[in-house]
């Protein structure tokens, strides 16, 4: 079984916070691992990330957006994820193929079956063995993300292409993730992301422990 674990959820659901804490936990358990993220995880992926997340002096339509995410994934999988798995490392990835189904499929309304097909191509048919989904109301996640942007003092135009989307868009994505989880209950673990950070971390540890000892 591929030792790829993905963390997924809507904007501001707490994935990044929880991945950092999961990394500390794996370190204490002396499990070799890497943490990586999409879009990104390679030099090319990071360049594509800048195009995708920052608002530039151009429009990106839904179809172009889909292929940019796929290009970043194709590079990331072959340059970073597969080599790490081959050297027996556990790979924790902040977003992966499910994010494309949720955002470009359920969010933007592109064809889900087509996305599934090109996901397989981009990811070299790699599937996560376990996906932890942090579920919370879209309003709450957006509030957290906006607070964080304000705290970081970012310009309103930076890294906000997705934050600027309507509440309905983010609600569709939440529903999309929940429907993906219902379709594959053996792979998904759903955690209530509205609980406090340490309560969520305890639940993550239960799933990580079951995974590494299972
Ligand atoms: N995207 C896509 O459309 N298609 C794809 O195929 C892929 C991605 C792969 C990536 O942006 C964007 O790309 C993403 C989907 C799209 N856009 N959106 N939306 P990103 O990587 O910059 O951002 P993100 O993945 O959405 O994550 P995020 O906004 O950084 O949020 P997060 O990682 O889920 O949460 P966090 O950073 O851990 O926490 C956010 C804030 O909440 C922070 O201040 C924390 O201290 C706080 N926090 C965290 N947990 C809690 C709890 N439990 N209680 C209270 N406060 C908390």
PDB file of N, CA and C in Angstrom, residues 106 116 133 173-184 188:
ATOM      1  N   UNK A 106     -16.853  20.361  -8.065  1.00  0.00           N
ATOM      2  CA  UNK A 106     -18.046  20.832  -7.342  1.00  0.00           C
ATOM      3  C   UNK A 106     -18.094  22.367  -7.255  1.00  0.00           C
ATOM      4  N   UNK A 116     -11.626  13.126 -12.909  1.00  0.00           N
ATOM      5  CA  UNK A 116     -11.104  11.848 -12.380  1.00  0.00           C
ATOM      6  C   UNK A 116     -10.083  11.256 -13.351  1.00  0.00           C
ATOM      7  N   UNK A 133     -10.188  14.529   6.332  1.00  0.00           N
ATOM      8  CA  UNK A 133     -10.991  15.670   5.881  1.00  0.00           C
ATOM      9  C   UNK A 133     -11.430  16.482   7.105  1.00  0.00           C
ATOM     10  N   UNK A 173     -18.098  23.524  -2.226  1.00  0.00           N
ATOM     11  CA  UNK A 173     -16.871  22.744  -2.053  1.00  0.00           C
ATOM     12  C   UNK A 173     -16.981  21.869  -0.803  1.00  0.00           C
ATOM     13  N   UNK A 174     -17.528  22.429   0.252  1.00  0.00           N
ATOM     14  CA  UNK A 174     -17.713  21.624   1.467  1.00  0.00           C
ATOM     15  C   UNK A 174     -18.617  20.418   1.158  1.00  0.00           C
ATOM     16  N   UNK A 175     -19.731  20.684   0.492  1.00  0.00           N
ATOM     17  CA  UNK A 175     -20.649  19.588   0.147  1.00  0.00           C
ATOM     18  C   UNK A 175     -19.957  18.580  -0.760  1.00  0.00           C
ATOM     19  N   UNK A 176     -19.130  19.087  -1.682  1.00  0.00           N
ATOM     20  CA  UNK A 176     -18.390  18.213  -2.596  1.00  0.00           C
ATOM     21  C   UNK A 176     -17.472  17.265  -1.825  1.00  0.00           C
ATOM     22  N   UNK A 177     -16.721  17.817  -0.887  1.00  0.00           N
ATOM     23  CA  UNK A 177     -15.818  16.982  -0.088  1.00  0.00           C
ATOM     24  C   UNK A 177     -16.614  15.915   0.674  1.00  0.00           C
ATOM     25  N   UNK A 178     -17.748  16.330   1.251  1.00  0.00           N
ATOM     26  CA  UNK A 178     -18.530  15.365   2.037  1.00  0.00           C
ATOM     27  C   UNK A 178     -19.069  14.259   1.123  1.00  0.00           C
ATOM     28  N   UNK A 179     -19.419  14.644  -0.101  1.00  0.00           N
ATOM     29  CA  UNK A 179     -19.925  13.603  -1.001  1.00  0.00           C
ATOM     30  C   UNK A 179     -18.792  12.667  -1.448  1.00  0.00           C
ATOM     31  N   UNK A 180     -17.579  13.200  -1.640  1.00  0.00           N
ATOM     32  CA  UNK A 180     -16.441  12.326  -1.969  1.00  0.00           C
ATOM     33  C   UNK A 180     -16.178  11.361  -0.810  1.00  0.00           C
ATOM     34  N   UNK A 181     -16.295  11.878   0.418  1.00  0.00           N
ATOM     35  CA  UNK A 181     -16.051  11.034   1.604  1.00  0.00           C
ATOM     36  C   UNK A 181     -17.109   9.935   1.720  1.00  0.00           C
ATOM     37  N   UNK A 182     -18.360  10.278   1.402  1.00  0.00           N
ATOM     38  CA  UNK A 182     -19.421   9.247   1.451  1.00  0.00           C
ATOM     39  C   UNK A 182     -19.146   8.154   0.411  1.00  0.00           C
ATOM     40  N   UNK A 183     -18.548   8.556  -0.713  1.00  0.00           N
ATOM     41  CA  UNK A 183     -18.264   7.587  -1.788  1.00  0.00           C
ATOM     42  C   UNK A 183     -17.126   6.634  -1.458  1.00  0.00           C
ATOM     43  N   UNK A 184     -16.220   7.061  -0.576  1.00  0.00           N
ATOM     44  CA  UNK A 184     -15.067   6.206  -0.229  1.00  0.00           C
ATOM     45  C   UNK A 184     -14.850   6.212   1.292  1.00  0.00           C
ATOM     46  N   UNK A 188     -11.536   7.846   3.650  1.00  0.00           N
ATOM     47  CA  UNK A 188     -11.690   9.140   4.326  1.00  0.00           C
ATOM     48  C   UNK A 188     -11.884   8.985   5.838  1.00  0.00           C
TER      49      UNK A 188
END
